[in-house]
One Martini backbone bead per residue (centre of mass of N, CA, C, O) as a GRO file, in nm:
protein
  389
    1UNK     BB    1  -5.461   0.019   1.437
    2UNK     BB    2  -5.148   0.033   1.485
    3UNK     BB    3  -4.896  -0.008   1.689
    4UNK     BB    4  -4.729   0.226   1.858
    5UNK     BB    5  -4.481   0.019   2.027
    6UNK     BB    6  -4.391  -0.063   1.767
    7UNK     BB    7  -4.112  -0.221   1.624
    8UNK     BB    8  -3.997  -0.247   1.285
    9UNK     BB    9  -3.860  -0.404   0.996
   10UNK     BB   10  -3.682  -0.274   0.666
   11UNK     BB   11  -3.585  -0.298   0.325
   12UNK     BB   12  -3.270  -0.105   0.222
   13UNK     BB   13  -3.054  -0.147   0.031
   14UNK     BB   14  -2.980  -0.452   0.190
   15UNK     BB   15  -3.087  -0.337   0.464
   16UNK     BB   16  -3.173  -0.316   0.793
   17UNK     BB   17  -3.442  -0.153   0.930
   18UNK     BB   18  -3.586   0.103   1.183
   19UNK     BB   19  -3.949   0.117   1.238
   20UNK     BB   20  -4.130   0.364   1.398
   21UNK     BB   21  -4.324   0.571   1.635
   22UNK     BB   22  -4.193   0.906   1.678
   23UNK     BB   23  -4.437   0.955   1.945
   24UNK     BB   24  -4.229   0.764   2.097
   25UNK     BB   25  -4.058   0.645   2.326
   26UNK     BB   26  -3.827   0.422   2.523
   27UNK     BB   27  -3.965   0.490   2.787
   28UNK     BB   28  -4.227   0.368   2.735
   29UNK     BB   29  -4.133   0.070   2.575
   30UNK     BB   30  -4.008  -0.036   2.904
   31UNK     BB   31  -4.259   0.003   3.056
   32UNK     BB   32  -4.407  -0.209   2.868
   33UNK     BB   33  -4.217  -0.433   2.777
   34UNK     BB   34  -4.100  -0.337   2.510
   35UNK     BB   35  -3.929  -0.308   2.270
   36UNK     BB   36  -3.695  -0.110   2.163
   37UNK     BB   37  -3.489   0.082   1.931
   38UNK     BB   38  -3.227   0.010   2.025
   39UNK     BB   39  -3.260  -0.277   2.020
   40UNK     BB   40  -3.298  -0.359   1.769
   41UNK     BB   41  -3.043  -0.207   1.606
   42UNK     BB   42  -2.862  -0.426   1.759
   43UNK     BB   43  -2.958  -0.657   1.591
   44UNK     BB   44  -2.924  -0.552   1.334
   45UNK     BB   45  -2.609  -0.501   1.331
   46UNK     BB   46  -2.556  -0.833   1.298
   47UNK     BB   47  -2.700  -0.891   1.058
   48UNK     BB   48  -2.577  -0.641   0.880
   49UNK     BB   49  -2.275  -0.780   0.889
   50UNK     BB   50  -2.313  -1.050   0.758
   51UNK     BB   51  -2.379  -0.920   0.480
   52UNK     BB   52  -2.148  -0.735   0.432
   53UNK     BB   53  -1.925  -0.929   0.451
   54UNK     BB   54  -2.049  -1.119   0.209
   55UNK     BB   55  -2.000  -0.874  -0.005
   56UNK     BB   56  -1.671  -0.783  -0.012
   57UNK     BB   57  -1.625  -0.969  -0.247
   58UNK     BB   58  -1.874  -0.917  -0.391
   59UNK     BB   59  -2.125  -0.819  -0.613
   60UNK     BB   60  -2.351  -0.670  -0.752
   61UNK     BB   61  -2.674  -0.714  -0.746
   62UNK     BB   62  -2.911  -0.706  -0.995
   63UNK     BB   63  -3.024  -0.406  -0.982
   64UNK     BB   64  -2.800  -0.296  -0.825
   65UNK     BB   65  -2.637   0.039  -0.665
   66UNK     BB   66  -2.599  -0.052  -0.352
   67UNK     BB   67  -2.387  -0.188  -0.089
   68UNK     BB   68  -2.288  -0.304   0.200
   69UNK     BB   69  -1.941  -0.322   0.339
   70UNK     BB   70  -1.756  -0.578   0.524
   71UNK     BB   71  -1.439  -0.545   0.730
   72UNK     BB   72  -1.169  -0.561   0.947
   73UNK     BB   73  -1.052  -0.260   1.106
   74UNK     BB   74  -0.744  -0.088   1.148
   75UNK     BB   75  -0.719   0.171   1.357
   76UNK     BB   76  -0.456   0.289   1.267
   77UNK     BB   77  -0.477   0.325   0.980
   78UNK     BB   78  -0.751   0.521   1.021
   79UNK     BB   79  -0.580   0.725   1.169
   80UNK     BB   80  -0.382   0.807   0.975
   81UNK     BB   81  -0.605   0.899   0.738
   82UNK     BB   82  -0.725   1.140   0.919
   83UNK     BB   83  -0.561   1.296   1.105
   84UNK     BB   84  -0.652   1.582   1.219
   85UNK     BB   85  -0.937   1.453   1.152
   86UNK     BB   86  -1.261   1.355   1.145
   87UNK     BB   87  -1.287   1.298   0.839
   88UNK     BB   88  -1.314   1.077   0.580
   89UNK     BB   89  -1.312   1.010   0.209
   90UNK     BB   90  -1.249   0.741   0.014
   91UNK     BB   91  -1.139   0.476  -0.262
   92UNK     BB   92  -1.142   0.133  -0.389
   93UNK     BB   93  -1.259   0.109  -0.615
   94UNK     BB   94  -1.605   0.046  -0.587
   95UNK     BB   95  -1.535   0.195  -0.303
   96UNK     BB   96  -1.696   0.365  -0.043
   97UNK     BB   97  -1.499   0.545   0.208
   98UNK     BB   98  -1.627   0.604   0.582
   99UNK     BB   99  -1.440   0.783   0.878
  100UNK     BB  100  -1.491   0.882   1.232
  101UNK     BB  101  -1.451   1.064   1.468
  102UNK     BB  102  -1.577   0.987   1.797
  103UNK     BB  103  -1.878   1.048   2.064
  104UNK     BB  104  -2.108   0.835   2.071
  105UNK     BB  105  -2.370   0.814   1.875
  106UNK     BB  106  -2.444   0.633   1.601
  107UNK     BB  107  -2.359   0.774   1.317
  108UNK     BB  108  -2.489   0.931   1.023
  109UNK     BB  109  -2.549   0.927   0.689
  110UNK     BB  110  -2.606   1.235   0.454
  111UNK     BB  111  -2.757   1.303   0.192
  112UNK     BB  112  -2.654   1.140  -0.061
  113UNK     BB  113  -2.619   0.895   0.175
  114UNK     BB  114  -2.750   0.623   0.408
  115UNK     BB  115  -2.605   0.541   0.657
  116UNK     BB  116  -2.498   0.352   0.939
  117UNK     BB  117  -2.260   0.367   1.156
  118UNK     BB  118  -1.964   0.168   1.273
  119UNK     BB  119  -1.798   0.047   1.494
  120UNK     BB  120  -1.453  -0.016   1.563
  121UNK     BB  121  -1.297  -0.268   1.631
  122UNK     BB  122  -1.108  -0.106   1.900
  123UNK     BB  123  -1.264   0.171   1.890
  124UNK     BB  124  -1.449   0.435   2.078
  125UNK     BB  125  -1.439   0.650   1.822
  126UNK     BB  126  -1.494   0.516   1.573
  127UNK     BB  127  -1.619   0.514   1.248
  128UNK     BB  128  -1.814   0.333   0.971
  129UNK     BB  129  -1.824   0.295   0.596
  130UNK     BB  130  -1.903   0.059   0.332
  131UNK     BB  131  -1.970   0.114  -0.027
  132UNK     BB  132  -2.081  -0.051  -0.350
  133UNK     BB  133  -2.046   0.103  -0.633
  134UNK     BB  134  -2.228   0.180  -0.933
  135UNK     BB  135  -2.050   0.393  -1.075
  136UNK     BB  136  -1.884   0.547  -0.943
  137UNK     BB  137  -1.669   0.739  -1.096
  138UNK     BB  138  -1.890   0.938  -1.187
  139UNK     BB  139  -1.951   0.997  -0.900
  140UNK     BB  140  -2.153   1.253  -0.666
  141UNK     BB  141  -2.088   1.285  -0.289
  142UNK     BB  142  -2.253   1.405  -0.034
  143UNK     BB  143  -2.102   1.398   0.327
  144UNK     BB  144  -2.273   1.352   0.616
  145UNK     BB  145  -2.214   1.463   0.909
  146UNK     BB  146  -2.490   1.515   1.161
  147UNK     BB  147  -2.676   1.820   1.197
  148UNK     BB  148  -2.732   2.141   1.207
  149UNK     BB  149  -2.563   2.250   1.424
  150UNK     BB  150  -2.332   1.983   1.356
  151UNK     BB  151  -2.115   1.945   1.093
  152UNK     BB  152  -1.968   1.722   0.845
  153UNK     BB  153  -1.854   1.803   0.496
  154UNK     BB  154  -1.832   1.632   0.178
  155UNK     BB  155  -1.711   1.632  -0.181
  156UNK     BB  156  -1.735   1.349  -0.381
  157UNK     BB  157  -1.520   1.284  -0.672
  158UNK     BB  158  -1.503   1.135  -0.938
  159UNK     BB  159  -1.286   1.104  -1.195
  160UNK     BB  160  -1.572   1.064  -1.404
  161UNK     BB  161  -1.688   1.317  -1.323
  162UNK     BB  162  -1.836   1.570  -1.391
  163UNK     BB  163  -1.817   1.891  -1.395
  164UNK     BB  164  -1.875   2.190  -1.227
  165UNK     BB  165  -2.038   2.390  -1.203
  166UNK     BB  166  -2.012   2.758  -1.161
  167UNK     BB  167  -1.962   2.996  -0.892
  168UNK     BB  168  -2.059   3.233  -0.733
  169UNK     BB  169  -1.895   3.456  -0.487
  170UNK     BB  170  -2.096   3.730  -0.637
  171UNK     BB  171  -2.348   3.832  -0.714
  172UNK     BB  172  -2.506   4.014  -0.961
  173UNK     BB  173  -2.773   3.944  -0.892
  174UNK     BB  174  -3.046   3.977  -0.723
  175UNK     BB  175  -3.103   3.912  -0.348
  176UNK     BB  176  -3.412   3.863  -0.136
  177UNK     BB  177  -3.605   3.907   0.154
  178UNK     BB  178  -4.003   3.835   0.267
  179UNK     BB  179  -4.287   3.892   0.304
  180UNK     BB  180  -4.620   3.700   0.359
  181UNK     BB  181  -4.969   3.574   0.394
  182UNK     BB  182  -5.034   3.231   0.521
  183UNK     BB  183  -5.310   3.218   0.747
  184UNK     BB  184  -5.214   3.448   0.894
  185UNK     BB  185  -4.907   3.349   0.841
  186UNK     BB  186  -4.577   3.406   0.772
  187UNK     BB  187  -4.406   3.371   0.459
  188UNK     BB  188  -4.129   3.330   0.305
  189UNK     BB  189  -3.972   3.541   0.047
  190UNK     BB  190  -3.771   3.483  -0.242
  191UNK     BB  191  -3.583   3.740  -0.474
  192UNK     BB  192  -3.438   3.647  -0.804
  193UNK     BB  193  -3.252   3.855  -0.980
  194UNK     BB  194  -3.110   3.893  -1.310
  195UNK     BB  195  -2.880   3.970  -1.490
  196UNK     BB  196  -2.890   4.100  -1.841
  197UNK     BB  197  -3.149   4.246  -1.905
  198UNK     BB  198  -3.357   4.257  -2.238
  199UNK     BB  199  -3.668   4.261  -2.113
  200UNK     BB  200  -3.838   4.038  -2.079
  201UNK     BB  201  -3.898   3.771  -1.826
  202UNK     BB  202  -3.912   3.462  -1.687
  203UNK     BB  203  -4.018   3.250  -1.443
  204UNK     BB  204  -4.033   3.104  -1.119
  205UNK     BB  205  -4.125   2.868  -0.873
  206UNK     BB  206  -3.984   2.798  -0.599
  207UNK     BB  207  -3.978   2.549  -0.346
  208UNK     BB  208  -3.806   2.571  -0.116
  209UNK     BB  209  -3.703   2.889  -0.109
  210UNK     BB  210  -3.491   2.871   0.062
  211UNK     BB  211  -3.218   2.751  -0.127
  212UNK     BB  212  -3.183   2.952  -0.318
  213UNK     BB  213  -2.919   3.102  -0.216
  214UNK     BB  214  -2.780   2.807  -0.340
  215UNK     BB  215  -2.861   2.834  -0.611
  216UNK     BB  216  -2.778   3.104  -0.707
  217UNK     BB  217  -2.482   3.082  -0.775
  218UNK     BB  218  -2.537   2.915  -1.030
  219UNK     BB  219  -2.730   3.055  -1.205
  220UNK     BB  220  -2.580   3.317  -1.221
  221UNK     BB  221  -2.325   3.214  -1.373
  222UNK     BB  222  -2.518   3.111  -1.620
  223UNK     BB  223  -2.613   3.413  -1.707
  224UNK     BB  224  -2.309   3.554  -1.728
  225UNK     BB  225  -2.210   3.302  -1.929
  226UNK     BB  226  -2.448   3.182  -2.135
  227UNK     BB  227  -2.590   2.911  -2.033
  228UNK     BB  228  -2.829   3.100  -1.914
  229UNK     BB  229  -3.091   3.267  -1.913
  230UNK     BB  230  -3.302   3.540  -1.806
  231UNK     BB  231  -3.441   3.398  -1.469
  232UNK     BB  232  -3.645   3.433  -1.247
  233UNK     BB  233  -3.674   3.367  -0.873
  234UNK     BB  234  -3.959   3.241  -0.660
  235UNK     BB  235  -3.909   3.166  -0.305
  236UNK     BB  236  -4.111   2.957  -0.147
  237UNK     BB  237  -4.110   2.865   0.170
  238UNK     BB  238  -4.110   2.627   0.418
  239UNK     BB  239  -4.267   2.498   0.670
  240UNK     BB  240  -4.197   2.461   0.963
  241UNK     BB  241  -4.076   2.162   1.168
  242UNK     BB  242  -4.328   1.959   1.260
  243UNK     BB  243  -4.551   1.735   1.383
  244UNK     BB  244  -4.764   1.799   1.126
  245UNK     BB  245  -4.659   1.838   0.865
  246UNK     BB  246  -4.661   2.083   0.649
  247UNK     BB  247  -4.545   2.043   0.420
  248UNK     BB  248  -4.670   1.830   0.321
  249UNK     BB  249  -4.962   1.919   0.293
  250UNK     BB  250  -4.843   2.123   0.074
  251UNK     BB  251  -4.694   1.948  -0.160
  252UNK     BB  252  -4.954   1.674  -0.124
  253UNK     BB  253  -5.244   1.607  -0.207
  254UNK     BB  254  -5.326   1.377  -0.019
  255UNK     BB  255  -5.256   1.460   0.290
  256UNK     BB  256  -5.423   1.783   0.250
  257UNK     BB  257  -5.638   1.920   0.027
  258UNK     BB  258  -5.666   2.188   0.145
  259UNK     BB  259  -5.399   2.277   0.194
  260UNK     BB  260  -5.287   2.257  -0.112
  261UNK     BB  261  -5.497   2.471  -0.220
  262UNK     BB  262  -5.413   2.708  -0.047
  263UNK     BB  263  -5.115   2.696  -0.129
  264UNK     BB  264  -5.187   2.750  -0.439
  265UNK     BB  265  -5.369   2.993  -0.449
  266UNK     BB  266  -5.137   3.150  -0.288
  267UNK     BB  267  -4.924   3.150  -0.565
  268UNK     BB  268  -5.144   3.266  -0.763
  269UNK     BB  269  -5.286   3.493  -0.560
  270UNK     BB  270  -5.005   3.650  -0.427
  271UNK     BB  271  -4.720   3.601  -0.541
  272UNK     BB  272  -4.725   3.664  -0.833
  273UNK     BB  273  -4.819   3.929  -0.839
  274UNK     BB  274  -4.567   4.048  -0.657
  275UNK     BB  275  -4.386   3.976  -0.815
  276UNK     BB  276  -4.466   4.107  -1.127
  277UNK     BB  277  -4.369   4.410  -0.991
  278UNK     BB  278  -4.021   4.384  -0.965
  279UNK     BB  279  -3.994   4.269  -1.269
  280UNK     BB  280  -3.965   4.240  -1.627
  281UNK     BB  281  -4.256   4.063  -1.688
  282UNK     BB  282  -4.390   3.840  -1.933
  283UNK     BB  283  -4.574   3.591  -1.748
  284UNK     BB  284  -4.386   3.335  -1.748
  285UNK     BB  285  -4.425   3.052  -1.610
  286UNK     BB  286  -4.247   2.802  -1.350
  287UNK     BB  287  -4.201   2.489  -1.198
  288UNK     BB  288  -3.967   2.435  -0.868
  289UNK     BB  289  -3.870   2.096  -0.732
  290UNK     BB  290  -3.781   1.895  -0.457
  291UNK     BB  291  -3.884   1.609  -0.385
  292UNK     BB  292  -4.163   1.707  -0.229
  293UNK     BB  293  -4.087   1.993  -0.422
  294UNK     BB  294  -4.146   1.851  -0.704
  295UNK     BB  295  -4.462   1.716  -0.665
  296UNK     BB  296  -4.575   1.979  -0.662
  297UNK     BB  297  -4.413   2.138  -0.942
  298UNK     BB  298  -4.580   1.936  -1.086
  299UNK     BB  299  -4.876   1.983  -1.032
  300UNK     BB  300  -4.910   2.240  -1.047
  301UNK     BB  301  -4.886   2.217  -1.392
  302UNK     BB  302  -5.110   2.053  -1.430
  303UNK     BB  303  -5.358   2.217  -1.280
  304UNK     BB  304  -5.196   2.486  -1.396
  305UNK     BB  305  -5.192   2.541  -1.756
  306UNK     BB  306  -5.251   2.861  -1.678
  307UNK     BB  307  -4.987   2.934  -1.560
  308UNK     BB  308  -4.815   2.727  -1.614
  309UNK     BB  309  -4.542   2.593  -1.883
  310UNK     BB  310  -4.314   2.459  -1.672
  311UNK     BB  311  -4.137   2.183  -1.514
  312UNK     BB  312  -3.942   2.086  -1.214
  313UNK     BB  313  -3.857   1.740  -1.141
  314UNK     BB  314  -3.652   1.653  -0.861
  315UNK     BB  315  -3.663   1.367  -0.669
  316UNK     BB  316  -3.960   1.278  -0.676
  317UNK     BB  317  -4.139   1.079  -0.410
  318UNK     BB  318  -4.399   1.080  -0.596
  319UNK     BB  319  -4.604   0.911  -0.798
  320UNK     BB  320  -4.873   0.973  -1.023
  321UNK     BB  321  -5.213   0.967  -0.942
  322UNK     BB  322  -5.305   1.107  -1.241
  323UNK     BB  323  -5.405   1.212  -1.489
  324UNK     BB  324  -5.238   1.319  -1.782
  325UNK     BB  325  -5.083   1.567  -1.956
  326UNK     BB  326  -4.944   1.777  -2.256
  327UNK     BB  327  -4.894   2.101  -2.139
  328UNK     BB  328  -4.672   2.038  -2.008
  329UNK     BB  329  -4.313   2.099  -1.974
  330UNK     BB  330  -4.070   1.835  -1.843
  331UNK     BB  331  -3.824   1.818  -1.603
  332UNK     BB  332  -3.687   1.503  -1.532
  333UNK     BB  333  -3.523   1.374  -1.197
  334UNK     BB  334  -3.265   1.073  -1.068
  335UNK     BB  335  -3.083   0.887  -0.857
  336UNK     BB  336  -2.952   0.630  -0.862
  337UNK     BB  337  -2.922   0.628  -0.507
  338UNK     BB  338  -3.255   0.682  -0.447
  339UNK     BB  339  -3.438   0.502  -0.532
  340UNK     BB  340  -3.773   0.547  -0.561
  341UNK     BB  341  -3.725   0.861  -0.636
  342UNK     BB  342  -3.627   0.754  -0.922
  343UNK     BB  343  -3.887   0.581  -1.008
  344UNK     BB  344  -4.077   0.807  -1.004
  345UNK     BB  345  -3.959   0.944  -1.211
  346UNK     BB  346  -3.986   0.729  -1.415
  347UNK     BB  347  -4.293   0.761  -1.408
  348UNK     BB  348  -4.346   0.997  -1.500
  349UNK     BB  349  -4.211   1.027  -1.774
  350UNK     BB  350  -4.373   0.835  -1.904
  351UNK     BB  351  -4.663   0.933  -1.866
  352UNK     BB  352  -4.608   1.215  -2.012
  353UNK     BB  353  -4.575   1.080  -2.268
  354UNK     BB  354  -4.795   0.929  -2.316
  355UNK     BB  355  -4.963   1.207  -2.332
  356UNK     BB  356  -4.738   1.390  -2.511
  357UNK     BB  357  -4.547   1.526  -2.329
  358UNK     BB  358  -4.280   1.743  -2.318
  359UNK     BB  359  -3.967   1.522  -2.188
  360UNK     BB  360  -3.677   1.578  -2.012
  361UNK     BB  361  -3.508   1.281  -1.916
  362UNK     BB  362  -3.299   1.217  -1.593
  363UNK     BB  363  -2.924   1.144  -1.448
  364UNK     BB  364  -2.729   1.010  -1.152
  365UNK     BB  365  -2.445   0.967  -0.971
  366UNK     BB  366  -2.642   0.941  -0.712
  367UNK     BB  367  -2.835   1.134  -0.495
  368UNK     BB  368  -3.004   1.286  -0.217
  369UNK     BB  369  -2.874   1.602  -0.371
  370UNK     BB  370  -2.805   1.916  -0.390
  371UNK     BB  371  -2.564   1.909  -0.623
  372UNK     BB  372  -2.763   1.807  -0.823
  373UNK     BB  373  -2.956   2.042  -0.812
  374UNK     BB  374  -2.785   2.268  -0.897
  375UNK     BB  375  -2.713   2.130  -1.166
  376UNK     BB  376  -2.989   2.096  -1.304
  377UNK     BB  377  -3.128   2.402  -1.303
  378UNK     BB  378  -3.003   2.558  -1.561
  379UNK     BB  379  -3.088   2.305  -1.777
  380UNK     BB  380  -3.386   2.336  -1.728
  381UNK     BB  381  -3.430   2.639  -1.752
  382UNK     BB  382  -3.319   2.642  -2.059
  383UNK     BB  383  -3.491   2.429  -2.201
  384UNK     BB  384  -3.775   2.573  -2.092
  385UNK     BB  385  -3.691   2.883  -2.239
  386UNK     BB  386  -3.562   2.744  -2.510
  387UNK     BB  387  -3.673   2.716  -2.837
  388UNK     BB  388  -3.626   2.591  -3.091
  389UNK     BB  389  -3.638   2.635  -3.442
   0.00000   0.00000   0.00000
């Protein structure tokens, strides 16, 4: 069993980083004399701050999709840059600058690309990162400072990305929220009917189904604009955040193989037959599902190919760990910025090509990013459901 007190560190895109066993406090670990997460982090930010120096001037190393660059910067220029805004967010060549104002501890980027701010060296309240990023131009990155509570959010837009699906600023089709019970407890379940509805129509069943009102906007829009056919979608919430990580034990067969069995269950003999009453249901099911909720999506496919007929697995955590079938049609993509992420998404499709099924992966220039998501649903679940001549 590995040391509790242990806070040891780990290299991710060029960076050292620190990892630490998070049901321990750094009061414990001073308590008995053992170095903390604070020291350990401080320790690491020089470290990766000379690594970053020489990265300024350097190209990005072969096979690397971005690494952090710094150089020491003038506090006035970032303050004008800034102006009444609390963060800012703009490129340089190949570099995406961002700086935010506040006070307190070291803020994180989140969503799309993920680094530790460092405070500008003579101004207190300033923190920044600068990242040299690979077809920066063509990327789409969501930029997000804070918490759930309070947190400031930016999409920057390379001159040469894709163009934005339209989104819906008023639904067309219909958009609810159920409940069902499972284990005993309260399980959230949303379901979006499409407009335009002639005859009967194929559904989804989508991970992380709280997402839904936010992929519905973009889905809606391309249902009402005839660039997506009409496709339910029955969207099962992950259950809320535990210390016991129920997410991954319900998504991740791996992690506890009953609670999983019980959670795919609980969607084919309870979630689906009640869907099926709602709206004109075909029978045709497929899943979908991003991160963790991915390689639930993409399992469940293999599974249960009597049920499911086709899944969309972006961003999947986990490469495939057992043989494969070429039953189930898999629309599998990752970002360029996202390491593992991306390596596990091409590590599906190629198995499932060797397996013989048909398999459209893709990719973007960006990170582990909603807006990636949300843009890649209607083309994934088009491609699923609208057959070749």
């Amino acid at each position: 069993m590995s040391d509790r007190l242990d806070v040891w560190t780990y290299e991710l895109d060029g960076e050292l980083e620190t990892n630490y066993h998070f049901d321990v406090t750094d009061e414990e670990r001073a308590a008995a004399g053992r170095e903390t997460v604070a020291e350990h982090q401080r320790k690491l930010v020089a470290l990766n701050k000379a690594r970053a120096e020489r990265m300024w001037t350097a190209e990005l190393p072969p096979g690397a999709e971005l690494r952090r660059v710094w150089a020491p910067r003038d506090p006035a220029d970032l303050r004008a840059r800034l102006g009444d805004d609390d963060m800012a967010v703009w490129s340089e060549g190949d570099v995406l600058h961002v700086v935010w104002r506040g006070i307190g501890e070291a803020p994180r980027l989140g969503s799309g690309v993920q680094f530790v701010l460092w405070q500008v060296e003579g101004a207190d309240d300033l923190w920044e990162v600068s990242i040299r990023i690979r077809r920066l131009d063509e990327a789409v990155i969501t930029v997000t400072l804070g918490n759930l509570e309070s947190f400031v959010e930016q999409v920057w837009h390379g001159p040469k990305a894709p163009p934005a699906l339209p989104e819906a600023t008023e639904l067309e089709g219909l958009l609810e929220q159920h409940e069902l019970t499972f284990l005993g407890e309260p399980r959230r379940i949303f379901l979006y009917v499409p407009p335009k509805i002639e005859g009967l129509i194929p559904a989804v069943c989508l991970a992380d189904g709280q997402m839904l009102p936010t992929f519905a906007r973009t889905l809606d829009a391309a249902v009402v604009n005839g660039t997506c056919p009409p496709v339910a979608v029955v969207g099962v919430a992950s259950p809320p955040h535990t210390a016991d990580d129920l997410r991954s034990r319900e998504y991740l067969p791996g992690q506890d193989p009953q609670r999983y069995s019980d959670h795919l269950a609980f969607v084919i003999d309870d979630v689906i037959p009640w869907a099926d009453e709602r709206f004109p249901a075909s029978g045709r099911w497929l899943t979908a599902g991003v991160s963790s909720g991915a390689v639930w999506a993409l399992n469940a496919g293999q599974r249960r190919p009597d049920v499911f007929s086709g899944a969309v697995g972006l961003s999947p955590g986990i490469p495939p760990v057992t043989e494969l079938h070429a039953l189930t049609r898999t629309y599998v993509g990752g970002g360029t910025l996202e390491g593992g992420f991306r390596l596990a998404a091409g590590e599906w499709a190629t198995k499932l090509t060797a397996a013989g099924a048909e398999v459209r992966s893709v990719d973007w220039v960006g990170g582990h990013d909603g807006y990636w998501w949300a843009q890649h649903l209607p083309p994934a679940l088009t491609w699923l459901t609208v057959r070749p001549e």
